[in-house]
Amino acid sequence: LLTIVLPTTRKSSRRPTSDMSAAAAGEGDIGGGVPELRYFDCPGKGQAIRLACKLGGVSIRDVRLSRPDFEALRADGALPFGQLPVLDLPGDGGERLAQAGAILRLVGKWGGLYPADPIEACRVDMLLELEGDLMLPMLLTVYPTRLGLPDFASEDELIARRRSLLEAPQGPLARRLLQLDAALARAGFGAADIDPWAAGTPRPSIADCALVPRLVYLASGELKGVPEDVLDAYPKVGALVARFKRLPEVQEIGV
């Protein structure tokens, strides 16, 4: 269930929060409380964590921060690595955990979406790292100056760069999409409900939670120069997105 909870501090700037609890109410509570996830009011790096909590029945408070909130926290030195998301553990002396991948694995363990078997966990990790490799070339065009690169001289230059990333088979992004499509085939992924998921698991894993929001963003039409049918040439990839979006828990909070 998703219940809107008003913030108790900084009411002038913080967005409302959501108490994200699935059917297994209370599962994931530690230390007599509920962890708080702090991230912006957008999918970004936080959505995979939200999805994993929803699918795994892990209760968290989903705190959406505005840009001024973030800047204030960073100026105060309250963010371990100067960035979001962070996860605040409950209790008076609750620890603040950071780094999206680390938090995703933690909530995946709490919710049973990260295998205990080390080989199966490695298969999940392989796809998590592939997601990073897949998106990096595109993100370099979205935030070039943030990453120490010069900005594009014109929109035409930006569009040309993005189109070059998608030129099959050697464009960096096209190559990674081909690799993902092949990895899904090796794992036995299929569109039917009885088929394995991206990492060969019988239920969605944190790999699915990480991959699908990024793929949806890629095909959203928000990236100039990237067509909305960008995934059509990769049938397994497109099928993964469609199947994941059909899950009732995913339909409730979106990707």
Short mmCIF file of N, CA and C in Angstrom, two decimals, residues 59-175:
data_model
loop_
_atom_site.label_atom_id
_atom_site.label_comp_id
_atom_site.label_asym_id
_atom_site.label_seq_id
_atom_site.Cartn_x
_atom_site.Cartn_y
_atom_site.Cartn_z
N SER A 59 9.24 -2.24 4.09
CA SER A 59 8.65 -0.95 4.46
C SER A 59 9.72 0.12 4.55
N ILE A 60 9.57 1.17 3.79
CA ILE A 60 10.43 2.34 3.90
C ILE A 60 9.57 3.59 3.84
N ARG A 61 10.10 4.67 4.32
CA ARG A 61 9.46 5.98 4.12
C ARG A 61 10.21 6.66 2.98
N ASP A 62 9.47 6.97 1.94
CA ASP A 62 10.05 7.51 0.71
C ASP A 62 10.00 9.03 0.77
N VAL A 63 11.09 9.64 1.17
CA VAL A 63 11.14 11.09 1.37
C VAL A 63 11.66 11.75 0.10
N ARG A 64 10.83 12.59 -0.51
CA ARG A 64 11.18 13.27 -1.75
C ARG A 64 11.73 14.66 -1.42
N LEU A 65 12.96 14.92 -1.82
CA LEU A 65 13.61 16.19 -1.50
C LEU A 65 13.59 17.13 -2.70
N SER A 66 13.46 18.40 -2.41
CA SER A 66 13.61 19.43 -3.43
C SER A 66 15.09 19.73 -3.62
N ARG A 67 15.41 20.47 -4.67
CA ARG A 67 16.81 20.85 -4.89
C ARG A 67 17.37 21.67 -3.73
N PRO A 68 16.61 22.66 -3.21
CA PRO A 68 17.12 23.40 -2.04
C PRO A 68 17.39 22.50 -0.84
N ASP A 69 16.53 21.50 -0.61
CA ASP A 69 16.78 20.55 0.48
C ASP A 69 18.13 19.88 0.30
N PHE A 70 18.35 19.39 -0.92
CA PHE A 70 19.61 18.69 -1.22
C PHE A 70 20.81 19.60 -1.02
N GLU A 71 20.73 20.82 -1.54
CA GLU A 71 21.85 21.74 -1.42
C GLU A 71 22.14 22.05 0.05
N ALA A 72 21.08 22.17 0.86
CA ALA A 72 21.28 22.44 2.29
C ALA A 72 21.96 21.27 2.98
N LEU A 73 21.53 20.04 2.67
CA LEU A 73 22.16 18.86 3.26
C LEU A 73 23.63 18.76 2.86
N ARG A 74 23.90 19.04 1.60
CA ARG A 74 25.28 18.94 1.12
C ARG A 74 26.15 20.02 1.77
N ALA A 75 25.61 21.22 1.90
CA ALA A 75 26.38 22.30 2.52
C ALA A 75 26.67 22.00 3.99
N ASP A 76 25.75 21.30 4.63
CA ASP A 76 25.93 20.94 6.05
C ASP A 76 26.85 19.75 6.24
N GLY A 77 27.29 19.13 5.14
CA GLY A 77 28.12 17.93 5.25
C GLY A 77 27.33 16.73 5.74
N ALA A 78 26.01 16.74 5.50
CA ALA A 78 25.15 15.68 6.02
C ALA A 78 25.02 14.49 5.09
N LEU A 79 25.65 14.56 3.91
CA LEU A 79 25.59 13.46 2.95
C LEU A 79 26.98 12.83 2.87
N PRO A 80 27.10 11.53 3.14
CA PRO A 80 28.42 10.89 3.20
C PRO A 80 29.29 11.14 1.99
N PHE A 81 28.71 11.14 0.79
CA PHE A 81 29.49 11.36 -0.43
C PHE A 81 28.98 12.56 -1.22
N GLY A 82 28.22 13.42 -0.55
CA GLY A 82 27.75 14.63 -1.19
C GLY A 82 26.68 14.42 -2.24
N GLN A 83 25.98 13.30 -2.19
CA GLN A 83 24.99 13.02 -3.23
C GLN A 83 23.86 12.15 -2.67
N LEU A 84 22.80 12.02 -3.45
CA LEU A 84 21.65 11.19 -3.12
C LEU A 84 21.61 10.01 -4.09
N PRO A 85 20.94 8.91 -3.67
CA PRO A 85 20.11 8.71 -2.49
C PRO A 85 20.92 8.35 -1.25
N VAL A 86 20.25 8.52 -0.10
CA VAL A 86 20.75 7.98 1.16
C VAL A 86 19.60 7.24 1.84
N LEU A 87 19.97 6.32 2.72
CA LEU A 87 18.98 5.57 3.49
C LEU A 87 19.30 5.75 4.96
N ASP A 88 18.35 6.32 5.70
CA ASP A 88 18.52 6.54 7.13
C ASP A 88 17.91 5.38 7.90
N LEU A 89 18.74 4.69 8.68
CA LEU A 89 18.24 3.59 9.49
C LEU A 89 17.52 4.14 10.71
N PRO A 90 16.52 3.41 11.22
CA PRO A 90 15.72 3.94 12.33
C PRO A 90 16.49 3.94 13.65
N GLY A 91 15.96 4.70 14.58
CA GLY A 91 16.56 4.78 15.91
C GLY A 91 17.24 6.12 16.12
N ASP A 92 17.46 6.47 17.40
CA ASP A 92 18.05 7.76 17.73
C ASP A 92 19.44 7.92 17.12
N GLY A 93 20.21 6.84 17.11
CA GLY A 93 21.54 6.90 16.54
C GLY A 93 21.63 6.21 15.20
N GLY A 94 20.52 6.23 14.45
CA GLY A 94 20.45 5.52 13.18
C GLY A 94 21.51 5.98 12.20
N GLU A 95 22.13 5.03 11.55
CA GLU A 95 23.19 5.33 10.60
C GLU A 95 22.60 5.80 9.27
N ARG A 96 23.31 6.68 8.60
CA ARG A 96 22.93 7.13 7.25
C ARG A 96 23.79 6.39 6.23
N LEU A 97 23.16 5.55 5.43
CA LEU A 97 23.86 4.77 4.42
C LEU A 97 23.76 5.48 3.07
N ALA A 98 24.76 5.28 2.22
CA ALA A 98 24.81 5.98 0.94
C ALA A 98 25.22 5.03 -0.17
N GLN A 99 25.16 5.55 -1.40
CA GLN A 99 25.47 4.88 -2.66
C GLN A 99 24.30 4.00 -3.10
N ALA A 100 23.75 4.33 -4.27
CA ALA A 100 22.53 3.69 -4.76
C ALA A 100 22.67 2.18 -4.87
N GLY A 101 23.79 1.70 -5.41
CA GLY A 101 23.96 0.26 -5.57
C GLY A 101 24.02 -0.47 -4.25
N ALA A 102 24.70 0.12 -3.27
CA ALA A 102 24.80 -0.51 -1.95
C ALA A 102 23.42 -0.58 -1.28
N ILE A 103 22.67 0.51 -1.37
CA ILE A 103 21.32 0.52 -0.78
C ILE A 103 20.42 -0.47 -1.49
N LEU A 104 20.53 -0.54 -2.82
CA LEU A 104 19.70 -1.47 -3.59
C LEU A 104 19.97 -2.91 -3.17
N ARG A 105 21.23 -3.27 -2.99
CA ARG A 105 21.56 -4.63 -2.55
C ARG A 105 21.04 -4.90 -1.15
N LEU A 106 21.11 -3.90 -0.28
CA LEU A 106 20.61 -4.07 1.08
C LEU A 106 19.12 -4.35 1.10
N VAL A 107 18.32 -3.51 0.43
CA VAL A 107 16.88 -3.73 0.45
C VAL A 107 16.53 -5.00 -0.33
N GLY A 108 17.36 -5.35 -1.33
CA GLY A 108 17.16 -6.60 -2.04
C GLY A 108 17.33 -7.79 -1.12
N LYS A 109 18.31 -7.74 -0.23
CA LYS A 109 18.50 -8.81 0.75
C LYS A 109 17.34 -8.86 1.73
N TRP A 110 16.89 -7.70 2.18
CA TRP A 110 15.75 -7.67 3.09
C TRP A 110 14.51 -8.27 2.45
N GLY A 111 14.30 -8.00 1.18
CA GLY A 111 13.06 -8.41 0.52
C GLY A 111 13.16 -9.69 -0.29
N GLY A 112 14.30 -10.35 -0.28
CA GLY A 112 14.45 -11.61 -1.02
C GLY A 112 14.61 -11.43 -2.51
N LEU A 113 15.04 -10.24 -2.95
CA LEU A 113 15.24 -9.98 -4.38
C LEU A 113 16.71 -10.03 -4.78
N TYR A 114 17.56 -10.44 -3.83
CA TYR A 114 19.00 -10.60 -4.08
C TYR A 114 19.38 -11.98 -3.57
N PRO A 115 19.77 -12.89 -4.46
CA PRO A 115 19.95 -14.29 -4.06
C PRO A 115 21.01 -14.47 -2.97
N ALA A 116 20.75 -15.45 -2.10
CA ALA A 116 21.74 -15.81 -1.08
C ALA A 116 22.87 -16.63 -1.67
N ASP A 117 22.56 -17.43 -2.69
CA ASP A 117 23.59 -18.23 -3.34
C ASP A 117 24.58 -17.31 -4.05
N PRO A 118 25.89 -17.47 -3.79
CA PRO A 118 26.86 -16.51 -4.36
C PRO A 118 26.92 -16.52 -5.88
N ILE A 119 26.72 -17.67 -6.51
CA ILE A 119 26.75 -17.70 -7.98
C ILE A 119 25.52 -17.00 -8.55
N GLU A 120 24.36 -17.26 -7.96
CA GLU A 120 23.15 -16.59 -8.42
C GLU A 120 23.25 -15.08 -8.18
N ALA A 121 23.84 -14.71 -7.04
CA ALA A 121 24.03 -13.28 -6.75
C ALA A 121 24.97 -12.65 -7.77
N CYS A 122 25.99 -13.41 -8.20
CA CYS A 122 26.92 -12.89 -9.19
C CYS A 122 26.21 -12.62 -10.51
N ARG A 123 25.27 -13.48 -10.88
CA ARG A 123 24.52 -13.27 -12.12
C ARG A 123 23.71 -11.97 -12.04
N VAL A 124 23.16 -11.69 -10.87
CA VAL A 124 22.44 -10.44 -10.67
C VAL A 124 23.41 -9.26 -10.77
N ASP A 125 24.56 -9.39 -10.12
CA ASP A 125 25.56 -8.32 -10.14
C ASP A 125 26.07 -8.05 -11.55
N MET A 126 26.20 -9.09 -12.36
CA MET A 126 26.65 -8.89 -13.74
C MET A 126 25.72 -7.95 -14.49
N LEU A 127 24.42 -8.12 -14.28
CA LEU A 127 23.46 -7.26 -14.97
C LEU A 127 23.43 -5.86 -14.37
N LEU A 128 23.65 -5.76 -13.06
CA LEU A 128 23.72 -4.43 -12.45
C LEU A 128 24.90 -3.64 -13.02
N GLU A 129 26.02 -4.31 -13.21
CA GLU A 129 27.18 -3.62 -13.78
C GLU A 129 26.96 -3.32 -15.26
N LEU A 130 26.27 -4.21 -15.95
CA LEU A 130 25.96 -3.95 -17.36
C LEU A 130 25.05 -2.73 -17.49
N GLU A 131 24.12 -2.58 -16.55
CA GLU A 131 23.24 -1.40 -16.58
C GLU A 131 24.07 -0.12 -16.51
N GLY A 132 25.08 -0.12 -15.64
CA GLY A 132 25.94 1.05 -15.55
C GLY A 132 26.73 1.29 -16.82
N ASP A 133 27.27 0.22 -17.41
CA ASP A 133 28.01 0.35 -18.66
C ASP A 133 27.11 0.81 -19.80
N LEU A 134 25.87 0.33 -19.78
CA LEU A 134 24.93 0.67 -20.84
C LEU A 134 24.58 2.15 -20.82
N MET A 135 24.32 2.68 -19.63
CA MET A 135 23.83 4.05 -19.53
C MET A 135 24.92 5.10 -19.51
N LEU A 136 26.15 4.72 -19.17
CA LEU A 136 27.20 5.73 -19.03
C LEU A 136 27.39 6.59 -20.27
N PRO A 137 27.49 6.01 -21.49
CA PRO A 137 27.69 6.88 -22.66
C PRO A 137 26.58 7.91 -22.84
N MET A 138 25.34 7.51 -22.56
CA MET A 138 24.23 8.45 -22.70
C MET A 138 24.27 9.50 -21.60
N LEU A 139 24.57 9.10 -20.37
CA LEU A 139 24.61 10.06 -19.28
C LEU A 139 25.72 11.09 -19.48
N LEU A 140 26.77 10.71 -20.17
CA LEU A 140 27.83 11.67 -20.48
C LEU A 140 27.33 12.78 -21.39
N THR A 141 26.25 12.52 -22.13
CA THR A 141 25.67 13.57 -22.96
C THR A 141 24.63 14.39 -22.19
N VAL A 142 24.13 13.86 -21.08
CA VAL A 142 23.12 14.56 -20.29
C VAL A 142 23.78 15.51 -19.29
N TYR A 143 24.87 15.05 -18.66
CA TYR A 143 25.55 15.84 -17.63
C TYR A 143 27.04 15.99 -17.95
N PRO A 144 27.41 16.51 -19.10
CA PRO A 144 28.84 16.55 -19.44
C PRO A 144 29.66 17.40 -18.48
N THR A 145 29.20 18.59 -18.15
CA THR A 145 30.00 19.49 -17.31
C THR A 145 30.11 18.96 -15.89
N ARG A 146 29.06 18.27 -15.41
CA ARG A 146 29.10 17.70 -14.07
C ARG A 146 30.20 16.64 -13.96
N LEU A 147 30.51 16.03 -15.08
CA LEU A 147 31.51 14.97 -15.11
C LEU A 147 32.86 15.46 -15.64
N GLY A 148 33.01 16.77 -15.69
CA GLY A 148 34.30 17.34 -16.07
C GLY A 148 34.55 17.43 -17.55
N LEU A 149 33.50 17.29 -18.36
CA LEU A 149 33.63 17.35 -19.81
C LEU A 149 33.08 18.68 -20.33
N PRO A 150 33.55 19.14 -21.47
CA PRO A 150 33.00 20.38 -22.04
C PRO A 150 31.56 20.17 -22.50
N ASP A 151 30.78 21.23 -22.40
CA ASP A 151 29.40 21.16 -22.85
C ASP A 151 29.38 21.14 -24.38
N PHE A 152 28.25 20.71 -24.94
CA PHE A 152 28.11 20.67 -26.39
C PHE A 152 27.95 22.08 -26.94
N ALA A 153 28.56 22.32 -28.07
CA ALA A 153 28.53 23.66 -28.66
C ALA A 153 27.15 24.01 -29.19
N SER A 154 26.37 23.00 -29.57
CA SER A 154 25.05 23.24 -30.11
C SER A 154 24.18 22.01 -29.91
N GLU A 155 22.88 22.21 -30.09
CA GLU A 155 21.96 21.08 -29.99
C GLU A 155 22.22 20.06 -31.09
N ASP A 156 22.60 20.55 -32.27
CA ASP A 156 22.91 19.63 -33.37
C ASP A 156 24.08 18.72 -33.01
N GLU A 157 25.08 19.26 -32.35
CA GLU A 157 26.23 18.44 -31.94
C GLU A 157 25.80 17.39 -30.91
N LEU A 158 24.93 17.79 -29.98
CA LEU A 158 24.42 16.87 -28.97
C LEU A 158 23.66 15.73 -29.63
N ILE A 159 22.76 16.05 -30.54
CA ILE A 159 21.95 15.04 -31.21
C ILE A 159 22.83 14.10 -32.03
N ALA A 160 23.81 14.66 -32.72
CA ALA A 160 24.72 13.83 -33.52
C ALA A 160 25.48 12.85 -32.64
N ARG A 161 25.92 13.29 -31.47
CA ARG A 161 26.64 12.41 -30.56
C ARG A 161 25.74 11.27 -30.08
N ARG A 162 24.52 11.60 -29.72
CA ARG A 162 23.61 10.56 -29.25
C ARG A 162 23.27 9.56 -30.35
N ARG A 163 23.08 10.05 -31.54
CA ARG A 163 22.79 9.13 -32.64
C ARG A 163 23.96 8.20 -32.92
N SER A 164 25.18 8.72 -32.75
CA SER A 164 26.35 7.88 -32.97
C SER A 164 26.43 6.76 -31.93
N LEU A 165 25.92 7.01 -30.73
CA LEU A 165 25.91 5.98 -29.69
C LEU A 165 25.00 4.82 -30.06
N LEU A 166 24.00 5.11 -30.89
CA LEU A 166 22.96 4.12 -31.21
C LEU A 166 23.20 3.42 -32.54
N GLU A 167 24.28 3.76 -33.23
CA GLU A 167 24.55 3.13 -34.53
C GLU A 167 25.01 1.69 -34.32
N ALA A 168 24.18 0.75 -34.77
CA ALA A 168 24.51 -0.67 -34.63
C ALA A 168 25.50 -1.08 -35.71
N PRO A 169 26.40 -2.03 -35.40
CA PRO A 169 26.49 -2.71 -34.11
C PRO A 169 27.55 -2.14 -33.18
N GLN A 170 28.34 -1.14 -33.63
CA GLN A 170 29.50 -0.71 -32.86
C GLN A 170 29.29 0.54 -32.02
N GLY A 171 28.17 1.22 -32.17
CA GLY A 171 27.89 2.34 -31.28
C GLY A 171 27.88 1.85 -29.85
N PRO A 172 28.50 2.57 -28.90
CA PRO A 172 28.62 2.06 -27.54
C PRO A 172 27.31 1.63 -26.90
N LEU A 173 26.26 2.40 -27.10
CA LEU A 173 24.97 2.05 -26.51
C LEU A 173 24.32 0.91 -27.26
N ALA A 174 24.39 0.91 -28.56
CA ALA A 174 23.83 -0.19 -29.35
C ALA A 174 24.52 -1.50 -29.00
N ARG A 175 25.82 -1.46 -28.83
CA ARG A 175 26.57 -2.67 -28.48
C ARG A 175 26.13 -3.23 -27.13
#
